[in-house]
XYZ file of C-alpha atoms in Angstrom:
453
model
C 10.956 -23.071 -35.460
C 10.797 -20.642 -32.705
C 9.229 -20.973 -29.760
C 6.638 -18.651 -28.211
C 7.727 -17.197 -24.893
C 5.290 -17.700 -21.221
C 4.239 -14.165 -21.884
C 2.909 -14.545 -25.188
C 1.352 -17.987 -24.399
C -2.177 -18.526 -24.733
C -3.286 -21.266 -21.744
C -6.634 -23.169 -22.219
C -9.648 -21.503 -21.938
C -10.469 -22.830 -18.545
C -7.354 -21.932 -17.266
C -7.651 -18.457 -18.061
C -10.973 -18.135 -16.396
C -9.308 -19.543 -13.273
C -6.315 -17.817 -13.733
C -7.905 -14.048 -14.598
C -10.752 -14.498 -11.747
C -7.626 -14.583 -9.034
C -6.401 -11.652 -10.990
C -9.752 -9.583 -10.599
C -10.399 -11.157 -7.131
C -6.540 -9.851 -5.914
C -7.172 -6.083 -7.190
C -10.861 -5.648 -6.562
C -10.743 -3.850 -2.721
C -8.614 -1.643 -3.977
C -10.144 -0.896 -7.548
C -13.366 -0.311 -5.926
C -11.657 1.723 -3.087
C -10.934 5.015 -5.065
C -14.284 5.628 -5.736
C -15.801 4.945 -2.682
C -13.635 7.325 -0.631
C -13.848 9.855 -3.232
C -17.698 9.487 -3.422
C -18.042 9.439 0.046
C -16.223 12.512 1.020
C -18.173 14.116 -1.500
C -21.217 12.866 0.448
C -22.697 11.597 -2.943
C -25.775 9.276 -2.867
C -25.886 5.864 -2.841
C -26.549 5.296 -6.861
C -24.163 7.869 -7.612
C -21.196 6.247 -5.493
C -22.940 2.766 -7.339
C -22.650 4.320 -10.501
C -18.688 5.354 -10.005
C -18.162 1.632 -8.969
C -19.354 -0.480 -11.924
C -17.516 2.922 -14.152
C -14.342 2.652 -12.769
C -14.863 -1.746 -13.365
C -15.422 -1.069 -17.013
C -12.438 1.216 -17.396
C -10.536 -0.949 -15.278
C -11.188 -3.895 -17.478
C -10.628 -1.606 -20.749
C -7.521 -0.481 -19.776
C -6.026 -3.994 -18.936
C -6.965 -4.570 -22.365
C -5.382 -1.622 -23.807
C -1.932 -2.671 -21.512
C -1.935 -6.608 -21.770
C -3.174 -7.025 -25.679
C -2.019 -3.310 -27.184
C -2.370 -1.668 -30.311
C 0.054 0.231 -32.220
C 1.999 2.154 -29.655
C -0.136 1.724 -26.702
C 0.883 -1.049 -24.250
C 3.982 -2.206 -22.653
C 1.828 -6.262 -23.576
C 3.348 -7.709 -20.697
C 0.628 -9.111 -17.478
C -0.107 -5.860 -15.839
C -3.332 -5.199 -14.343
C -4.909 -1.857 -14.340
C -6.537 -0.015 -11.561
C -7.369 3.504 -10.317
C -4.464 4.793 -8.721
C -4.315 5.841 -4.987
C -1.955 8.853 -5.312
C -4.957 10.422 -6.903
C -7.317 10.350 -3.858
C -6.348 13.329 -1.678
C -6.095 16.053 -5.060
C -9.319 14.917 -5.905
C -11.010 14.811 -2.881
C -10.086 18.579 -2.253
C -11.112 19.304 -6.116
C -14.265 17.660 -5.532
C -15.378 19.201 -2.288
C -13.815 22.902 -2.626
C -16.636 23.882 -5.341
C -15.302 22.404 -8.418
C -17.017 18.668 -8.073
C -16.847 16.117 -10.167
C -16.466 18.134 -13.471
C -13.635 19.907 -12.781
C -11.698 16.489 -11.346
C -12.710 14.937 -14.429
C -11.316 17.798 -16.630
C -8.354 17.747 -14.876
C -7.810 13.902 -15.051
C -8.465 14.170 -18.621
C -5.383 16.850 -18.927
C -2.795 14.405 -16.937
C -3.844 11.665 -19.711
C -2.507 13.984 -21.971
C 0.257 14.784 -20.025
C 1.135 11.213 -19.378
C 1.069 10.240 -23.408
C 3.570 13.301 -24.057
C 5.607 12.842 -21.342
C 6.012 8.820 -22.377
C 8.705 8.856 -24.831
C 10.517 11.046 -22.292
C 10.232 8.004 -19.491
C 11.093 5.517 -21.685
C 14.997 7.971 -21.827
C 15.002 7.346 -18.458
C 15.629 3.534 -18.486
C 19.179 3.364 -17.969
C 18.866 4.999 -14.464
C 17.304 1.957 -13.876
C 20.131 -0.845 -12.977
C 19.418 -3.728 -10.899
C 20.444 -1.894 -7.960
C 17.471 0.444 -8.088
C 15.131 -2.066 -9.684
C 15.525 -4.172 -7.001
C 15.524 -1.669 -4.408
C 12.169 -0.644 -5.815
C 10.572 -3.393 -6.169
C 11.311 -4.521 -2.530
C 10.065 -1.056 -1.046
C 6.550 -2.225 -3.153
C 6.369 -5.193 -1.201
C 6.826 -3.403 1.592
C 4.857 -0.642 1.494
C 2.123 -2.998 0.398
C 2.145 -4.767 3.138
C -0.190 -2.802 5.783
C -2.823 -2.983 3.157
C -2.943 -6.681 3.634
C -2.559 -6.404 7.472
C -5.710 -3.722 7.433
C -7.651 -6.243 5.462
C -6.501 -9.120 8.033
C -8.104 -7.392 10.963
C -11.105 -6.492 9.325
C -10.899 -3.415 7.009
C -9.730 0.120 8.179
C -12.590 1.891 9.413
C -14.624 -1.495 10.460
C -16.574 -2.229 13.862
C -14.577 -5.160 14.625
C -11.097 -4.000 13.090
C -8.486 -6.412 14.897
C -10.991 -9.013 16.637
C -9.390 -12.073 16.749
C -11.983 -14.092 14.581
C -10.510 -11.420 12.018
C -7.150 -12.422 12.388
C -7.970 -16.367 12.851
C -9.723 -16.095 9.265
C -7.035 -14.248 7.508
C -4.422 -16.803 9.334
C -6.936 -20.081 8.090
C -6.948 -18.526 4.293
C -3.233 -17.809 4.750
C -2.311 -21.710 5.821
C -4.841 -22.509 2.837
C -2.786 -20.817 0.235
C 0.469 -21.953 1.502
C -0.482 -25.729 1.990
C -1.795 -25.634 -1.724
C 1.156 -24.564 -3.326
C 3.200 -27.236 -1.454
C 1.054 -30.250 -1.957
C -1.078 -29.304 -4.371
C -0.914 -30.614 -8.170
C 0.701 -27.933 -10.491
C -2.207 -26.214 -11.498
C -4.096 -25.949 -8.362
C -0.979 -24.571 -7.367
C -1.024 -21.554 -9.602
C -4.493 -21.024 -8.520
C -3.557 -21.487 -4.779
C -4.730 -17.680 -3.843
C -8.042 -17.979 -5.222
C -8.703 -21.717 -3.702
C -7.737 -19.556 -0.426
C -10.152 -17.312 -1.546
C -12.706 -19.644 -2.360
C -12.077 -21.828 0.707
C -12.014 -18.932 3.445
C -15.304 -17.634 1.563
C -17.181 -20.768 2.391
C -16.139 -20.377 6.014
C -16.717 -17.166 6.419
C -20.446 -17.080 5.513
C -21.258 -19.409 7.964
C -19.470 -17.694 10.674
C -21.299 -14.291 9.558
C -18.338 -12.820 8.353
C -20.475 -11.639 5.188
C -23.752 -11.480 3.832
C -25.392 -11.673 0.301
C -27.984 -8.793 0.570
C -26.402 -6.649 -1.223
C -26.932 -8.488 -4.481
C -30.097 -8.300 -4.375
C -29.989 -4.764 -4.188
C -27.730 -4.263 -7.884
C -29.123 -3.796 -10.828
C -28.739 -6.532 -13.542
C -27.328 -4.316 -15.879
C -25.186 -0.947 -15.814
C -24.165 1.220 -18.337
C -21.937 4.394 -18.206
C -22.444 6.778 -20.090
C -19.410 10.027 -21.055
C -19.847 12.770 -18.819
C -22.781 11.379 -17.114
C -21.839 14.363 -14.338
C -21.608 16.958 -16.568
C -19.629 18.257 -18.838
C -15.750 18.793 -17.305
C -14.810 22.325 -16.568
C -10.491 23.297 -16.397
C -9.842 24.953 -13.424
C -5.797 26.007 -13.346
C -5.289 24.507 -9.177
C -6.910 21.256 -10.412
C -4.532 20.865 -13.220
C -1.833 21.283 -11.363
C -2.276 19.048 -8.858
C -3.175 16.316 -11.127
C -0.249 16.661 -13.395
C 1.894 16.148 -10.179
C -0.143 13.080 -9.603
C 0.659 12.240 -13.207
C 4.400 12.267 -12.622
C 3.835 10.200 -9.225
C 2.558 7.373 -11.641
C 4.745 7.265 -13.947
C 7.057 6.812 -11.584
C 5.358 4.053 -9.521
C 4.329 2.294 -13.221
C 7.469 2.490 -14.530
C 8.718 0.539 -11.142
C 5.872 -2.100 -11.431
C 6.747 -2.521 -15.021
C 10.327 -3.432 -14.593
C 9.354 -5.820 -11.734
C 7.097 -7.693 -13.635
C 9.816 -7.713 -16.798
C 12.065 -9.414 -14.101
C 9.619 -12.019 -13.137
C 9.087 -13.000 -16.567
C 11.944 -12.692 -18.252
C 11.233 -10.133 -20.358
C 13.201 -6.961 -19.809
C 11.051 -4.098 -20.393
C 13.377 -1.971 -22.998
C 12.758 1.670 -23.419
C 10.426 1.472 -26.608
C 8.122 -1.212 -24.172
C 8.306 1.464 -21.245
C 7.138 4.193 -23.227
C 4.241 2.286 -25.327
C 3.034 1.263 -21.577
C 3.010 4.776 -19.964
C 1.184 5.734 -23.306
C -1.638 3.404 -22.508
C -1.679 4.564 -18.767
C -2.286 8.089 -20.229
C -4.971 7.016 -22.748
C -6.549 5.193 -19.825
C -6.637 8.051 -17.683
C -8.147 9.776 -20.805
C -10.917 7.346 -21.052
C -11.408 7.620 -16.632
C -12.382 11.502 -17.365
C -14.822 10.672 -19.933
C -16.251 7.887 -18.757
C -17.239 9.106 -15.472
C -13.738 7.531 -13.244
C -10.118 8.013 -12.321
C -6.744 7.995 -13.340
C -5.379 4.878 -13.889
C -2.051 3.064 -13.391
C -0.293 -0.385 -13.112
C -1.492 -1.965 -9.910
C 0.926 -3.838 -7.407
C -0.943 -5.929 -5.782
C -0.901 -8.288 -9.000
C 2.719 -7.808 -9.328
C 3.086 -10.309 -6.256
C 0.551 -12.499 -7.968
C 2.708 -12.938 -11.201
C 5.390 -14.049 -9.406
C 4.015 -15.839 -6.364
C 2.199 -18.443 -9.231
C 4.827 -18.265 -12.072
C 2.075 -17.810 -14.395
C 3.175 -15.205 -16.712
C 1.029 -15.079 -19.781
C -0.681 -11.355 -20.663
C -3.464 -13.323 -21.648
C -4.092 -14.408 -18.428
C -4.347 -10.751 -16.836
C -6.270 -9.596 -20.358
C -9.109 -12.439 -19.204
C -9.060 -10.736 -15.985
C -9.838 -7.318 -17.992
C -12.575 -9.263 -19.465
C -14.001 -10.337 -16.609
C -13.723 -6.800 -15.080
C -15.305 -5.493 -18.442
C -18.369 -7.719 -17.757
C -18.637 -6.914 -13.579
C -18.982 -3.223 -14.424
C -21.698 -4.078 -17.170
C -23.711 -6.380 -14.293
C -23.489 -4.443 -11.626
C -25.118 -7.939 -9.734
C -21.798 -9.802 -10.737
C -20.028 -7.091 -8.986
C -21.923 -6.887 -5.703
C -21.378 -10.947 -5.114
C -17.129 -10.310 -5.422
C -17.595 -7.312 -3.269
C -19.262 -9.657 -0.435
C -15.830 -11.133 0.012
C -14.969 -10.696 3.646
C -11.757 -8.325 4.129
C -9.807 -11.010 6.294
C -10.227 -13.598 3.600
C -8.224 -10.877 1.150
C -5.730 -10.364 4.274
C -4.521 -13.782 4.167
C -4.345 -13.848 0.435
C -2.350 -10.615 0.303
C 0.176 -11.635 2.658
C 1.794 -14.160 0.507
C 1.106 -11.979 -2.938
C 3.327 -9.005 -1.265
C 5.743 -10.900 0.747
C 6.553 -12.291 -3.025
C 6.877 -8.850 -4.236
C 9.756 -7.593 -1.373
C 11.000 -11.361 -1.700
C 11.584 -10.446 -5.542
C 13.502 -7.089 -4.870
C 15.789 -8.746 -3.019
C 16.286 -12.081 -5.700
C 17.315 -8.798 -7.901
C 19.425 -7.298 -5.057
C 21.466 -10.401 -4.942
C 22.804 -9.437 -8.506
C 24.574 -6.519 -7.297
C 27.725 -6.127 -6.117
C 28.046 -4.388 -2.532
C 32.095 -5.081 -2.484
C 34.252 -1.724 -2.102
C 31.125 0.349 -3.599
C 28.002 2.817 -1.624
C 25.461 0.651 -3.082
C 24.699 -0.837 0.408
C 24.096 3.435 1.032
C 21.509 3.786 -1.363
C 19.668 0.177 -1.107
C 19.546 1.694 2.631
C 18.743 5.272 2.403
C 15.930 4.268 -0.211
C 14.196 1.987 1.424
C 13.860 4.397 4.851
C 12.575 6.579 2.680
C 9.911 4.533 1.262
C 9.066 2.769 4.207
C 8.509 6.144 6.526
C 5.469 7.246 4.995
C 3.966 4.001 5.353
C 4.878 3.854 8.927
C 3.858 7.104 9.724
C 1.214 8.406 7.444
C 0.997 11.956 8.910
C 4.541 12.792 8.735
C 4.306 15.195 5.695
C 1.104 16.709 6.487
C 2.644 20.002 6.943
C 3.680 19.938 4.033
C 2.564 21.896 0.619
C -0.251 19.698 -1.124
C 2.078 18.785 -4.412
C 4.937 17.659 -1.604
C 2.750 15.312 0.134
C 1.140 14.110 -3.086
C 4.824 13.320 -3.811
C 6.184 11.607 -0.646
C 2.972 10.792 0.637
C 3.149 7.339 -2.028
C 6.055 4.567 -0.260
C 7.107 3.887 -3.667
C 7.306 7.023 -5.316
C 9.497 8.475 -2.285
C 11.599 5.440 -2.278
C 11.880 5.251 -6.294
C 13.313 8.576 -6.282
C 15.670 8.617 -3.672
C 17.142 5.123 -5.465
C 17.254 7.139 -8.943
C 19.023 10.232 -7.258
C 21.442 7.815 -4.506
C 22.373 5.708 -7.654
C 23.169 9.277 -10.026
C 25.341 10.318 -7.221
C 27.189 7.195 -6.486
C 27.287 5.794 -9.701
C 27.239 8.136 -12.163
C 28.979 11.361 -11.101
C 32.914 11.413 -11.562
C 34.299 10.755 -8.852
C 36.215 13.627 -6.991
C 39.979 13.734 -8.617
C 42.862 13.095 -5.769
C 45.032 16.592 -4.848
C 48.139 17.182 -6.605
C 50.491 16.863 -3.396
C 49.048 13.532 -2.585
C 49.729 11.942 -6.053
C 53.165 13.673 -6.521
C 54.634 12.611 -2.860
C 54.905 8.596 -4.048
C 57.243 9.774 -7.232
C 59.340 11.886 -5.225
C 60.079 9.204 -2.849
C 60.805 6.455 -5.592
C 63.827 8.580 -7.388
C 65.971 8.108 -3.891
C 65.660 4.536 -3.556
C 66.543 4.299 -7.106
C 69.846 6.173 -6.863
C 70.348 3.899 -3.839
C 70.019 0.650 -5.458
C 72.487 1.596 -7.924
């Protein structure tokens, strides 16, 4: 009798709603993110910018679907959430607002899907450039560069009146000490759910405070449909292509990353048929974003941290939390109460969910051995790398578009500096000693031969 392993386990039903809500509530500023910058520098209207929301939820919870459950040879069926993918936002803004609107970045987003489900068998090659020492190196520059998303949320939200008041901070602190005393003293299953008690908790102090309000649910519809090409019909224009199939390689790399970090934390290596059904799915999800009126989509980090910060590693757990993100874009009301969740109240949740991500890069660093080698070299070099652009955003802005779209993304610049350090460390010959050097130790022997005779 075999026994089924944590990923494939199905908890009870009440677990999973508790489990998959602190999935949905972990990812959900940044899900609903893409479309409201995009929207708004495209100066769209209100119910069109409402409209791209509850979209991108649907496709969002259809795509962590298509990744957790699978079918055929779509989805790596491991707990990865889906969610529109940042590295997208700059291309498409410029698409959108230089004449070719919304049609032509959906027809271009519908051409990297295609890309990405071609290019997938091609990935899943690559996996053997992928040794602890860059896995771990990866997964700690996620953490990282994931971390001024959590301190932007702790002060308030970027862009907010009160961005850094100290009520802001005190709240993000109060949910932070909330999550952190619940997974100490906490029985074991409150435990796993510590970040959405946090959540929960800081909620209930925040609306008396006036952190938040509620008016905006009254304001959503009850129900919300999309529609394909609700915008129009997409148009191919050559510039847009291009700069979304360079996108396309920029997530690939970054899922590829989050994929082997979760396969750590759960003790399932991701193998290179795995890699490649799970970059499939990405691309048929980014497919489904240009018809159905959203973005491309990739593996999203912030619930990386969450998998290993609760040690809950089911995919049926994260495939709830598609559910749940399946029915918030169908009720647009549902969606508009998560979205009244205070920023600081996320800030103090995200702090421990991507301090567990670095802290799990370096449980993988320990594996390697940094004794007479240049690993130390490229753990270094790699992580400088990813960490500059993240520090300071503006440093390639001088750059060509398709460079910054490249280097721009903390993990993608730090992902490939590990794969290229590690080929040139570890995998090149190393160079061959000179003649004269090798010959001089013989020469010398044959004397002190003759002399011991």
């Amino acid at each position: 009798m075999t026994s089924t392993h944590p990923v494939d386990d199905v908890p009870p039903v009440r677990h999973l709603a508790a489990f998959g809500l602190q999935h949905v509530l972990a990812m959900y500023a940044g899900a609903v993110a893409v479309p409201l910058i995009v929207g708004g520098a495209m100066r769209l209207p209100p119910a069109d910018l409402a409209y791209l929301i509850t979209a991108d939820l649907l496709v969002c919870g259809i795509a962590t679907l298509i990744q957790c459950i699978g079918f055929w040879r779509f989805g790596v069926r491991l707990p990865i959430m889906q969610g529109c993918t940042f590295a997208a936002v700059s291309p498409m803004v410029i698409i959108g607002t230089t004449g070719g609107g919304l049609p032509a970045i959906y027809g271009s987003v519908i051409v990297a899907g295609l890309a990405i489900m071609l290019l997938a068998p091609v990935f899943g090659k690559l996996l053997r450039f992928f040794p602890p020492l860059v896995t771990g190196t990866v997964i700690l520059i996620i953490g990282v560069s994931l971390l001024p998303v959590a301190g932007n949320w702790a002060a308030g939200g970027a862009g907010s009146k009160d961005f850094g008041a100290p009520k802001n901070l005190a709240l993000a602190a109060f949910v932070l000490a909330v999550v952190v005393g619940v997974q100490r003293f906490a029985p074991v299953f409150l435990s796993r759910i510590a970040v959405l008690v946090g959540i929960v908790v800081g909620l209930a102090v925040a609306v008396p405070f006036g952190f938040t309000d509620f008016g905006g649910v009254s304001d959503a519809d009850w129900v919300g449909i999309s529609t394909p090409f609700h915008f129009g019909a997409p148009t191919f224009e050559v510039s847009a292509i291009v700069a979304m199939l360079v996108v396309a390689l920029v997530c690939m790399t970054e899922t590829t990353g989050d994929f082997i970090a979760v396969g750590e934390m759960t003790e399932r290596k991701v193998d290179a048929r795995s890699l490649s059904d799970g970059l499939r799915a990405d691309g048929l999800s980014t497919v489904l974003g240009g018809v159905f009126n959203t973005f491309p989509y990739t593996a999203y980090a912030q619930n990386v941290g969450l998998v290993g910060m609760t040690r809950v590693r089911s995919r049926w757990v994260v495939a709830a939390a598609g559910g749940i993100l399946v029915l918030l874009g169908l009720l647009p009301k549902l969606g508009a109460v998560v979205a009244a969740i205070p920023a600081p109240v996320l800030g103090g949740a995200g702090l421990v969910m991507f301090g567990t991500v670095a802290a799990s890069g370096l449980r993988t660093l320990a594996q390697v051995d940094f004794q007479g080698n240049n690993n130390l070299t490229v753990v270094a070099v790699s992580v400088a790398m990813g960490v500059l652009p993240v520090g300071v955003p503006t440093i390639y802005d001088r750059f060509p578009d398709w460079f910054q779209t490249v280097m721009h993304s903390g993990i993608s610049a730090g992902c490939l500096t590990a794969i290229v350090l590690n080929l040139l460390f570890n995998h090149l010959p190393e160079k061959p000693e000179k003649p004269e050097k090798a010959a001089a130790p013989a020469v010398e022997a044959a004397p002190r031969a003759e002399e011991v005779v």
